[in-house]
PDB file of C-alpha atoms in Angstrom:
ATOM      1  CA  UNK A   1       0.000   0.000   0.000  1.00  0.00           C
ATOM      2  CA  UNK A   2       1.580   3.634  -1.027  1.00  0.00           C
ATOM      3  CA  UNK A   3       0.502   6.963  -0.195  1.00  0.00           C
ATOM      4  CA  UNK A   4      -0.503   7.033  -4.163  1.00  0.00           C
ATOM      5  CA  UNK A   5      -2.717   4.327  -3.656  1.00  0.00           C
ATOM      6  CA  UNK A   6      -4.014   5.515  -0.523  1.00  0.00           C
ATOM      7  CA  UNK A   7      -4.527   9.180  -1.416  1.00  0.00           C
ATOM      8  CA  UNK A   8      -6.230   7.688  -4.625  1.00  0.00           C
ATOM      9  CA  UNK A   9      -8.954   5.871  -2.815  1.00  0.00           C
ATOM     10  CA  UNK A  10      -9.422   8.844  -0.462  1.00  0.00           C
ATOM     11  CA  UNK A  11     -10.185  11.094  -3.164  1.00  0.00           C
ATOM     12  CA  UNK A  12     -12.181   8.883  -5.122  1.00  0.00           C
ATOM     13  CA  UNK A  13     -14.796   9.207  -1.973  1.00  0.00           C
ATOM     14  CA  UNK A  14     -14.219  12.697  -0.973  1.00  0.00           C
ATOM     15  CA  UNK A  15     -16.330  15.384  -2.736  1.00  0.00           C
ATOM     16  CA  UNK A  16     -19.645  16.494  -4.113  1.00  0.00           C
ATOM     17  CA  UNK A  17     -22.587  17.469  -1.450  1.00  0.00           C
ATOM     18  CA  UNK A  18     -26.263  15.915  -2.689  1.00  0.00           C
ATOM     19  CA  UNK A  19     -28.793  17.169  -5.428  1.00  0.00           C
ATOM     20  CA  UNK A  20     -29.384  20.629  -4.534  1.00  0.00           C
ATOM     21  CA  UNK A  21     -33.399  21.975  -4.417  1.00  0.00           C
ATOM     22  CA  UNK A  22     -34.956  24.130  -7.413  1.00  0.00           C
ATOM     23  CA  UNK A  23     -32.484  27.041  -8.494  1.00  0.00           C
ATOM     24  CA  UNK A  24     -30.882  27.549  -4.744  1.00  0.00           C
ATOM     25  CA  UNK A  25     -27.108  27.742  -4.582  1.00  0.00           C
ATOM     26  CA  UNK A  26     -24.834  25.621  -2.336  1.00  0.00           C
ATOM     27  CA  UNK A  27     -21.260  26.399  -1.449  1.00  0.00           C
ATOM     28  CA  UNK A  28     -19.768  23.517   0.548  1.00  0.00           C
ATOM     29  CA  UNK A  29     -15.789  23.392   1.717  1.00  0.00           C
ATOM     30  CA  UNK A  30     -14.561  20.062   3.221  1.00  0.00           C
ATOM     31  CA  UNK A  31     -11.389  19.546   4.069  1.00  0.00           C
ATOM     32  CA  UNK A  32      -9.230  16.401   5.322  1.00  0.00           C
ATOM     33  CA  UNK A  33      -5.678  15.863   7.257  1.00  0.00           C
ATOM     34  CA  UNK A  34      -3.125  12.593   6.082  1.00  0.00           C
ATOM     35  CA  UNK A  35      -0.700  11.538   8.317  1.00  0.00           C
ATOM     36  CA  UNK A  36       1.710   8.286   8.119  1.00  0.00           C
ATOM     37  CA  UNK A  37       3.272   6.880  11.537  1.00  0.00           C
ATOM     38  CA  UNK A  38       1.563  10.121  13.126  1.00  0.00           C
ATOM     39  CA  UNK A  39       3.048  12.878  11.427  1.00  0.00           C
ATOM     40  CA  UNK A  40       0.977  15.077   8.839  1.00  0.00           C
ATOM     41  CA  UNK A  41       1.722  13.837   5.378  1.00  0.00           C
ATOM     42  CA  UNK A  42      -0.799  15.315   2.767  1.00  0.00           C
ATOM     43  CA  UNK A  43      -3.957  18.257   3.054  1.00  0.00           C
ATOM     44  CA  UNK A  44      -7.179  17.880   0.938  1.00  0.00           C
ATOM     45  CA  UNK A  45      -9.106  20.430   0.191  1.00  0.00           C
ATOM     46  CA  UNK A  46     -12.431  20.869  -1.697  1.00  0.00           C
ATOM     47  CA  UNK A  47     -14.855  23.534  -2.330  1.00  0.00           C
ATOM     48  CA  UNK A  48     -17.792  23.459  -4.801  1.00  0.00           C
ATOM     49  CA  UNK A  49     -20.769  25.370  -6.017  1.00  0.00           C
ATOM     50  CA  UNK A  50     -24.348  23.800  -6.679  1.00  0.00           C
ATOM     51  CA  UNK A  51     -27.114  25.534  -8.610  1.00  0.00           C
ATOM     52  CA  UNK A  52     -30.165  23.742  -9.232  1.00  0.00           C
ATOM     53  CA  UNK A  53     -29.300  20.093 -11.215  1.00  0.00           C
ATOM     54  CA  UNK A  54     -25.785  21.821 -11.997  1.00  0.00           C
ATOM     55  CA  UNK A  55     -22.135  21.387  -9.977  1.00  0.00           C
ATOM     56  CA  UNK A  56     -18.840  22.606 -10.177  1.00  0.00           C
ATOM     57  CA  UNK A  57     -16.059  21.035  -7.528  1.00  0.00           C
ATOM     58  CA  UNK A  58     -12.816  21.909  -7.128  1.00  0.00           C
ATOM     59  CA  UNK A  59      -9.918  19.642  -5.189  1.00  0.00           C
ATOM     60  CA  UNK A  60      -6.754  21.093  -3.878  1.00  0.00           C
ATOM     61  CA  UNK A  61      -4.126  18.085  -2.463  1.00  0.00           C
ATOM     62  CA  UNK A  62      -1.052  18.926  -1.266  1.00  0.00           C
ATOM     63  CA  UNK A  63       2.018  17.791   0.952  1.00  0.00           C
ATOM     64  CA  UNK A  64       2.384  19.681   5.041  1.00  0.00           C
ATOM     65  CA  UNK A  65       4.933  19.117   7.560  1.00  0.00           C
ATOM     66  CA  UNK A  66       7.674  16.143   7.776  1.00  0.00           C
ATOM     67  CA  UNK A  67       6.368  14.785   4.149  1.00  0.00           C
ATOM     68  CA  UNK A  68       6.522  17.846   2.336  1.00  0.00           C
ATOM     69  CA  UNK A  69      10.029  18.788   3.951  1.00  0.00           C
ATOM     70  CA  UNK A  70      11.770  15.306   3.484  1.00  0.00           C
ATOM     71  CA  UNK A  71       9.889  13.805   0.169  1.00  0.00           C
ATOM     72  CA  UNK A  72       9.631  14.916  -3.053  1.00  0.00           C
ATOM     73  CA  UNK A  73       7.428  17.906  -4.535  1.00  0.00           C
ATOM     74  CA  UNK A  74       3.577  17.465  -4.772  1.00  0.00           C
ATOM     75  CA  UNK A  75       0.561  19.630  -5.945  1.00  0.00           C
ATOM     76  CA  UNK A  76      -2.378  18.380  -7.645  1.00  0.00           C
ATOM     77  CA  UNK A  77      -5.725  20.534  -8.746  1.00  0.00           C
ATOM     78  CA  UNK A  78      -8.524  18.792 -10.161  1.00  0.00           C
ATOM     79  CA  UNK A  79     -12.025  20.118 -11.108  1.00  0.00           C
ATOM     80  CA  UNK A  80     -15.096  18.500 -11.849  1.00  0.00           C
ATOM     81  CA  UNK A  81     -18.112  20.277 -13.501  1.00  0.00           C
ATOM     82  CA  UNK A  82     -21.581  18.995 -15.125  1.00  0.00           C
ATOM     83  CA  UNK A  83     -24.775  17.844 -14.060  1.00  0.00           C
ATOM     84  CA  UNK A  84     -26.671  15.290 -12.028  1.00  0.00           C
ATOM     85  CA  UNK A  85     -30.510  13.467 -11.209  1.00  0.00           C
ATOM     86  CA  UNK A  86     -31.465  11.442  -8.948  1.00  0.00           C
ATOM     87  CA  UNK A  87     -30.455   8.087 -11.055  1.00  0.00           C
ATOM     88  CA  UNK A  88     -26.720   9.734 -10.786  1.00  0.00           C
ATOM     89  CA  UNK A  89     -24.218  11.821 -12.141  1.00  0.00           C
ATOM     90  CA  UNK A  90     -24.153  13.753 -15.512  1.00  0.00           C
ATOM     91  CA  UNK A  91     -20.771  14.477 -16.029  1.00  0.00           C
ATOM     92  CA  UNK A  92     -19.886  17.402 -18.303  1.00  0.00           C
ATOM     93  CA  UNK A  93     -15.447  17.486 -18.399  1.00  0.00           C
ATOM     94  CA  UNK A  94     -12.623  16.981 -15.288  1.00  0.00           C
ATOM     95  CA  UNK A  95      -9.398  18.416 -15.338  1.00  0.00           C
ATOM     96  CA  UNK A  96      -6.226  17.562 -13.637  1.00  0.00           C
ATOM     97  CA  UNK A  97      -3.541  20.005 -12.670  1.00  0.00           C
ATOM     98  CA  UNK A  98      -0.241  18.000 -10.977  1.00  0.00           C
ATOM     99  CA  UNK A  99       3.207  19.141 -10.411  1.00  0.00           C
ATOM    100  CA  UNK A 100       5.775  16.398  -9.288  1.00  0.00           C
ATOM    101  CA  UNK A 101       9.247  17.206  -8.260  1.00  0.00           C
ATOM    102  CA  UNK A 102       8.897  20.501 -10.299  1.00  0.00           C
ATOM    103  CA  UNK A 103       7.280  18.676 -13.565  1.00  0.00           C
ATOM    104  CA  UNK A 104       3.700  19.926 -14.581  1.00  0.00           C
ATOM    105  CA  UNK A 105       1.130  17.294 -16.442  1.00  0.00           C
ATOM    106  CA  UNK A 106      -2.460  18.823 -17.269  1.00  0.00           C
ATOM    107  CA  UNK A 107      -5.153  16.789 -18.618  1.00  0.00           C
ATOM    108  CA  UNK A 108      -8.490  17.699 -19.831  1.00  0.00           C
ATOM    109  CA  UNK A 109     -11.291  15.563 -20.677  1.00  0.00           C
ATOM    110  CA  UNK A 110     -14.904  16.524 -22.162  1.00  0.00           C
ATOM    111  CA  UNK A 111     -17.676  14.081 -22.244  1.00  0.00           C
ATOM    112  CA  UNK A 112     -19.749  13.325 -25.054  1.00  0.00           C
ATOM    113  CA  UNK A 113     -22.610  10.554 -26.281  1.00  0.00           C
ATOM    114  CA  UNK A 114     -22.484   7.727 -24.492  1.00  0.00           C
ATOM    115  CA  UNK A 115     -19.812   8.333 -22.405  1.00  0.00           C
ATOM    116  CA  UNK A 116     -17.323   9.237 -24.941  1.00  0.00           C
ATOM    117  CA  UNK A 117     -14.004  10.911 -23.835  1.00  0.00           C
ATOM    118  CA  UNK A 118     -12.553  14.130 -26.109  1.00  0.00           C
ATOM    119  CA  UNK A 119      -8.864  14.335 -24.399  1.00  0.00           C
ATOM    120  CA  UNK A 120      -6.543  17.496 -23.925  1.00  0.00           C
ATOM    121  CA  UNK A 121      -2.867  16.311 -22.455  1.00  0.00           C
ATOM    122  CA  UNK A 122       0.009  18.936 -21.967  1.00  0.00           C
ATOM    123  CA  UNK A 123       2.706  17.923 -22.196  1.00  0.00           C
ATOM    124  CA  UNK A 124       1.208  15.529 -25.272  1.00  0.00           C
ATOM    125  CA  UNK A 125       0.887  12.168 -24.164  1.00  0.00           C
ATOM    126  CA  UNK A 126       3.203   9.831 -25.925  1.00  0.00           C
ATOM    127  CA  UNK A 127       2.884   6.302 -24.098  1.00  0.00           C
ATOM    128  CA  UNK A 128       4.485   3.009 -25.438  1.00  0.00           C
ATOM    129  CA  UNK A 129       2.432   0.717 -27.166  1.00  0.00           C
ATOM    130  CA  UNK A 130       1.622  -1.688 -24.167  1.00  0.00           C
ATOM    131  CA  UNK A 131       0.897   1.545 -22.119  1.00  0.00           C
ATOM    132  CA  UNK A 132      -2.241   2.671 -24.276  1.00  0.00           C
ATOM    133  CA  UNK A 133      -5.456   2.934 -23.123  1.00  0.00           C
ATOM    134  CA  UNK A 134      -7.723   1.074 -25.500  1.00  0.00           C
ATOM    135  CA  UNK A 135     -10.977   2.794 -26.779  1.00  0.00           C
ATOM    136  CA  UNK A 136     -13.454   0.662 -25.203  1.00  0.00           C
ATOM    137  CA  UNK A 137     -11.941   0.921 -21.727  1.00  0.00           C
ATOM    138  CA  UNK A 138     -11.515   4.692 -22.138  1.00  0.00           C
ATOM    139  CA  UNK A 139     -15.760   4.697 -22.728  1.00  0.00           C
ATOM    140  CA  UNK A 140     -17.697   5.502 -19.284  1.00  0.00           C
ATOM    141  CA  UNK A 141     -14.578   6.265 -17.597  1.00  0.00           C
ATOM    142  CA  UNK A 142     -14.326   8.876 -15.352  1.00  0.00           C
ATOM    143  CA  UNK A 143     -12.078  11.688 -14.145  1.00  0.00           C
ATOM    144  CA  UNK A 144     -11.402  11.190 -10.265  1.00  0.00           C
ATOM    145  CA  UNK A 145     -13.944  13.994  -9.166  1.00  0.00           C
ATOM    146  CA  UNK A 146     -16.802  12.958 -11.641  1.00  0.00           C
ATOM    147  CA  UNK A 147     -16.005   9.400 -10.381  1.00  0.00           C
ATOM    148  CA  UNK A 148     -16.245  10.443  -6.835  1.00  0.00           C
ATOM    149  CA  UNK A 149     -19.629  12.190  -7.137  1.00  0.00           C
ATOM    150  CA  UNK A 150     -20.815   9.011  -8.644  1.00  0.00           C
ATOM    151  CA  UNK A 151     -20.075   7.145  -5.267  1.00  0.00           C
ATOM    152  CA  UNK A 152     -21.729   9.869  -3.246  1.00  0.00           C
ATOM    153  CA  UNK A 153     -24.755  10.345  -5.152  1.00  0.00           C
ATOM    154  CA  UNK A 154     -25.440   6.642  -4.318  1.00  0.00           C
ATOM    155  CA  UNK A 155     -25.895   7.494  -0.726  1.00  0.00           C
ATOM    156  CA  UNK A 156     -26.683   4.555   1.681  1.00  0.00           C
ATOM    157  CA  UNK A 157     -25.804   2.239  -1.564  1.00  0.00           C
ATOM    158  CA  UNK A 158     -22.164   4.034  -1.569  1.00  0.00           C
ATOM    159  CA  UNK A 159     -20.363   0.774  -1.145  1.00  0.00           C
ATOM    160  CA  UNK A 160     -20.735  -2.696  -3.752  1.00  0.00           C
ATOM    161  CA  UNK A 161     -19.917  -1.339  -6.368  1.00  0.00           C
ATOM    162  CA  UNK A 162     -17.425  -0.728  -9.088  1.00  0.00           C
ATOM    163  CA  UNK A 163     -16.021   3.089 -10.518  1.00  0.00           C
ATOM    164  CA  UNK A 164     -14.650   3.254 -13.381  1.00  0.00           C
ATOM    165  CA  UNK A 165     -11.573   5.809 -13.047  1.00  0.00           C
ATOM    166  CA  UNK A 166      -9.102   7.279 -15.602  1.00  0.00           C
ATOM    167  CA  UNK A 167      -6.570  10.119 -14.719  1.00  0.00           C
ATOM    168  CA  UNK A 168      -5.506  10.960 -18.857  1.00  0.00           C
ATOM    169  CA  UNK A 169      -2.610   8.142 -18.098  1.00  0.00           C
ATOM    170  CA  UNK A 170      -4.240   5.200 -15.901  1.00  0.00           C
ATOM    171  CA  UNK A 171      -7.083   3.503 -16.608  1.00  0.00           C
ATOM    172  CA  UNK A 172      -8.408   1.885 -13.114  1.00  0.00           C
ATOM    173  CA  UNK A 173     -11.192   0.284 -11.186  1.00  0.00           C
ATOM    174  CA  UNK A 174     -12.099   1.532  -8.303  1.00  0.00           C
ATOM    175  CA  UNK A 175     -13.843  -1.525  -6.555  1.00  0.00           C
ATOM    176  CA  UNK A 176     -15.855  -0.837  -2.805  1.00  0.00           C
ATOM    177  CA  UNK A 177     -17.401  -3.322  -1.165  1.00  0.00           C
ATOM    178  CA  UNK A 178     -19.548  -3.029   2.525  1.00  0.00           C
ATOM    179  CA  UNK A 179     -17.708  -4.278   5.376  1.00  0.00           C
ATOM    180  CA  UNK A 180     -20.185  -3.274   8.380  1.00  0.00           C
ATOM    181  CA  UNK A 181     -21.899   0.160  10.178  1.00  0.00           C
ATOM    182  CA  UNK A 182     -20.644   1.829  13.012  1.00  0.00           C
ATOM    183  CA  UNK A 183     -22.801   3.510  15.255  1.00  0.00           C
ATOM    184  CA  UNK A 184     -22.209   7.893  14.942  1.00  0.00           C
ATOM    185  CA  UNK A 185     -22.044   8.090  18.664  1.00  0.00           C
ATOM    186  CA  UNK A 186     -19.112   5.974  18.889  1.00  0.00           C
ATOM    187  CA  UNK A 187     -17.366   7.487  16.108  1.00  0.00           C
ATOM    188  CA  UNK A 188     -15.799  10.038  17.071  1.00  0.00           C
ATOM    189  CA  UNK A 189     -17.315  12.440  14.555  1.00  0.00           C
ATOM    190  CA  UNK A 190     -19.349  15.110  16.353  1.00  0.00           C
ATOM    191  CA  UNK A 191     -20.141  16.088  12.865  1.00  0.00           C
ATOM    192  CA  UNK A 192     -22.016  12.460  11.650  1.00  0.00           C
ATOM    193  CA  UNK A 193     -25.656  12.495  11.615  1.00  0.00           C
ATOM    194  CA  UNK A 194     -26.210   9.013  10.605  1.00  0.00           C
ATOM    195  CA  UNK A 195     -24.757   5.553  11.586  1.00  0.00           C
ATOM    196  CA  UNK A 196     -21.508   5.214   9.163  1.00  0.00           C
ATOM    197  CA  UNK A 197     -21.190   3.090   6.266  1.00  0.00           C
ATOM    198  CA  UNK A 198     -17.606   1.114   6.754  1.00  0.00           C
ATOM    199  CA  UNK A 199     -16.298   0.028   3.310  1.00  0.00           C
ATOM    200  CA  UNK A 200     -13.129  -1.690   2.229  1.00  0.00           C
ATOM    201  CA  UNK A 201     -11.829  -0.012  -0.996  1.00  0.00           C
ATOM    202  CA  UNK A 202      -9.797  -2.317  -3.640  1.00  0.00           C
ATOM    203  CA  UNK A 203      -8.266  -1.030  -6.890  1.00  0.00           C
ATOM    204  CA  UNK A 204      -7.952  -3.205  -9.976  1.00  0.00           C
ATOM    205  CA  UNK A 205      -4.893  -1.937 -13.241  1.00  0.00           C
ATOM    206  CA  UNK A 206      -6.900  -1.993 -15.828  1.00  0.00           C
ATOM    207  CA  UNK A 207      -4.661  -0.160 -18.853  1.00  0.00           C
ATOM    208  CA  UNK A 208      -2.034   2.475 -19.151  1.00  0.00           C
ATOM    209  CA  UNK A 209       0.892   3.971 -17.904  1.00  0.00           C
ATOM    210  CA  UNK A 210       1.951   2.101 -14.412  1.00  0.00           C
ATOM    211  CA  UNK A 211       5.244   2.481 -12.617  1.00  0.00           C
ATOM    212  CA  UNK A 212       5.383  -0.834 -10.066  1.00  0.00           C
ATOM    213  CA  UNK A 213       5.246  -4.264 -11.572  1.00  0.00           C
ATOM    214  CA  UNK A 214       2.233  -6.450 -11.759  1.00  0.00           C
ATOM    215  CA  UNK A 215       3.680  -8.603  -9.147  1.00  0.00           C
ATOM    216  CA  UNK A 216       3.470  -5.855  -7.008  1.00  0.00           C
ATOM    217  CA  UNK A 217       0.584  -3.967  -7.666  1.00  0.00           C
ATOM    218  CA  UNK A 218      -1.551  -7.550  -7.045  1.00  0.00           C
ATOM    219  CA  UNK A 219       0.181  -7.230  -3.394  1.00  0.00           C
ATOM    220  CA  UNK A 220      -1.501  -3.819  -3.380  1.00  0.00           C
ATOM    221  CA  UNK A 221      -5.073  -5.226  -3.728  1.00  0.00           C
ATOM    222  CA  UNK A 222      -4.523  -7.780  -1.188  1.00  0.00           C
ATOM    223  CA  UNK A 223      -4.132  -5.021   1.035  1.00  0.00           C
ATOM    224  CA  UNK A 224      -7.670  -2.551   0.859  1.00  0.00           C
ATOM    225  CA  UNK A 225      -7.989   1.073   1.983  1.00  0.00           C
ATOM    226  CA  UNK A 226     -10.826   1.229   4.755  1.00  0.00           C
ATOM    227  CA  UNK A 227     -13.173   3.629   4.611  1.00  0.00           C
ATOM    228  CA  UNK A 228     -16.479   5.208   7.141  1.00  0.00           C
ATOM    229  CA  UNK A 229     -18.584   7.121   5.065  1.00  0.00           C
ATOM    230  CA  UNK A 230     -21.512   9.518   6.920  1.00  0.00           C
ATOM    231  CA  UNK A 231     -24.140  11.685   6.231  1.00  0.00           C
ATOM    232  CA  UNK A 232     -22.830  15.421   7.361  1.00  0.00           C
ATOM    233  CA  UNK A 233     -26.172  17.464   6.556  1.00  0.00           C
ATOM    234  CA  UNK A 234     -29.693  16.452   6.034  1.00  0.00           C
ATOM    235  CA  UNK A 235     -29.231  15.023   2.591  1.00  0.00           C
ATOM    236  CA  UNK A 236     -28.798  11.297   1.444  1.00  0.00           C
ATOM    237  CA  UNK A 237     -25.251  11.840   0.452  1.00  0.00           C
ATOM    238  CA  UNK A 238     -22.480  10.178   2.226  1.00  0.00           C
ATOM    239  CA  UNK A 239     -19.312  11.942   3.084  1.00  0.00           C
ATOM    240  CA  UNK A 240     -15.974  10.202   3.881  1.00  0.00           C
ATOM    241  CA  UNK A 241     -15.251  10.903   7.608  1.00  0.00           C
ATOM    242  CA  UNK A 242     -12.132   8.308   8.085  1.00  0.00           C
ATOM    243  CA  UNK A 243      -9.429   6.496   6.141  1.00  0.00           C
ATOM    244  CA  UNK A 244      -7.196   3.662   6.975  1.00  0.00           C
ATOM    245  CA  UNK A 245      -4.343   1.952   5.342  1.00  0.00           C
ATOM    246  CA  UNK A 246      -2.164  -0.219   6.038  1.00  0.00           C
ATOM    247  CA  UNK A 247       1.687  -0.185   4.796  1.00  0.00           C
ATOM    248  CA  UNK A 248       4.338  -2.258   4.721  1.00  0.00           C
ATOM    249  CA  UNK A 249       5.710   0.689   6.288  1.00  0.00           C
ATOM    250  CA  UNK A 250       3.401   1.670   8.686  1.00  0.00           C
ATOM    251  CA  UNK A 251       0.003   3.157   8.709  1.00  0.00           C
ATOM    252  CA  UNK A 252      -1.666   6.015   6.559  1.00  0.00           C
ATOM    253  CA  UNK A 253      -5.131   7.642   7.856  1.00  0.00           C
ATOM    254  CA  UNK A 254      -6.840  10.372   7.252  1.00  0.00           C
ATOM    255  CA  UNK A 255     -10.126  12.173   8.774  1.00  0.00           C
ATOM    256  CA  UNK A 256     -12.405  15.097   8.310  1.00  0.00           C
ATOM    257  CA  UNK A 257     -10.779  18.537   9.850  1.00  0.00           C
ATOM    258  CA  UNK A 258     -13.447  20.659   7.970  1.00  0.00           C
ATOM    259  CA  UNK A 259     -16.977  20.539   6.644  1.00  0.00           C
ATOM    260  CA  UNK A 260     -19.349  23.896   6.185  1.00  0.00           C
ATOM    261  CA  UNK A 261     -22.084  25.006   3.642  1.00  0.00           C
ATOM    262  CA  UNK A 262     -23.521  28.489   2.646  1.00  0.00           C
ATOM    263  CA  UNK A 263     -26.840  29.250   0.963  1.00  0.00           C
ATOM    264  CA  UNK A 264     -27.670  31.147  -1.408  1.00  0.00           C
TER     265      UNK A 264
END
């Protein structure tokens, strides 16, 4: 299990409040703490805007304290914008923004007819022949923000189920599955107003450009993220409170430090 992995299934979970009422605007903030043997790794922070059937999210990760002073640079932006009913979301384009060790990548993707994918990469994309993602896995993916409304949205059916992710370069499934509830009094989350879901999160390589070997990323999936997922206003959606993973290093979790929403 790596922070990659970890942060992955975090943010997979982590955004978009529920179908707003008429034309009213929402803005919601939510924002979540990282830490690895005890020590604050990586911040998360979203904001978003809601009018009517329509969002647009916004997702701002980055590294504090002991990780960002020892490890190498990272910053990654993402934004999510489009539409959504009550049988889920309508995704209109994602965008990634993600500096590494000083190297930008943007990606922008636009979705079409039946979940068709128009593609922006800068610097171009050039990826070897066994790293391309084929056409029919690149149909109904979804860019990690669209993919994480689409796991919200489900509310109380959050978990069993599988998301179909794609950051421009990795095409992966996203695979949750219900492990139990846990009661919001003994949580530990003054902010939970409903019992909390408690899902293990698995991901599956499914095409494109991947650094570890197969060996080793099937190790990975032995090894699931755990997730509590709770309702944090009176809507159906369910919000990721806590994280857990465990490392052959030690342990990663992570946990709300933030929630509010204004209306408009």
């Amino acid at each position: 299990m790596s922070f990659r992995r970890a942060l992955l299934g975090f943010l997979i979970c982590c955004t978009a409040p529920s179908i707003a009422l008429a034309q009213q605007t929402r803005q919601v903030e939510i924002s979540y703490d990282i830490t690895f043997l005890g020590f604050t790794g990586f911040r998360i922070d979203f904001s978003g805007t809601l009018t009517g059937n329509r969002y647009d999210m916004r997702s701002h990760t980055f590294k504090e304290g002991m990780m960002r002073a020892l490890t190498i640079q990272y910053d990654g932006q993402n934004r999510a914008w489009g539409g959504f009913s009550p049988q889920g979301v309508l995704p209109s384009g994602g965008s990634l923004s993600i500096v590494v060790g000083g190297k930008p990548r943007t990606w922008l993707v636009q979705y079409g007819p039946g979940g068709s994918l128009q593609e922006q990469h800068n610097p171009e994309w050039k990826p070897q022949p066994d790293q391309t993602i084929p056409e029919d896995q690149r149909l109904g993916s979804l860019d990690p923000l669209s993919a994480a409304m689409s796991v919200g949205l489900a509310g109380d059916a959050a978990c069993d189920r599988t998301v179909p992710s794609n950051d421009g370069k990795r095409r992966i499934d996203v695979i949750l599955k219900k492990v139990g509830i846990e009661p919001a009094a003994t949580s530990g989350i003054p902010q939970a107003k409903s019992d909390m879901l408690v899902c293990e999160i698995y991901t599956k390589r499914i095409a494109g450009e991947f650094f570890d070997a197969p060996k080793e990323a099937e190790t990975e999936r032995e090894r699931p993220i755990r997730i509590w997922l709770a309702r944090l206003d009176n809507s159906q959606f369910r919000y990721p409170v806590k994280l857990e993973a465990i490392t052959g290093f030690g342990t990663i979790r992570g946990r709300l430090i933030k929630f509010s929403e204004t209306m408009k």
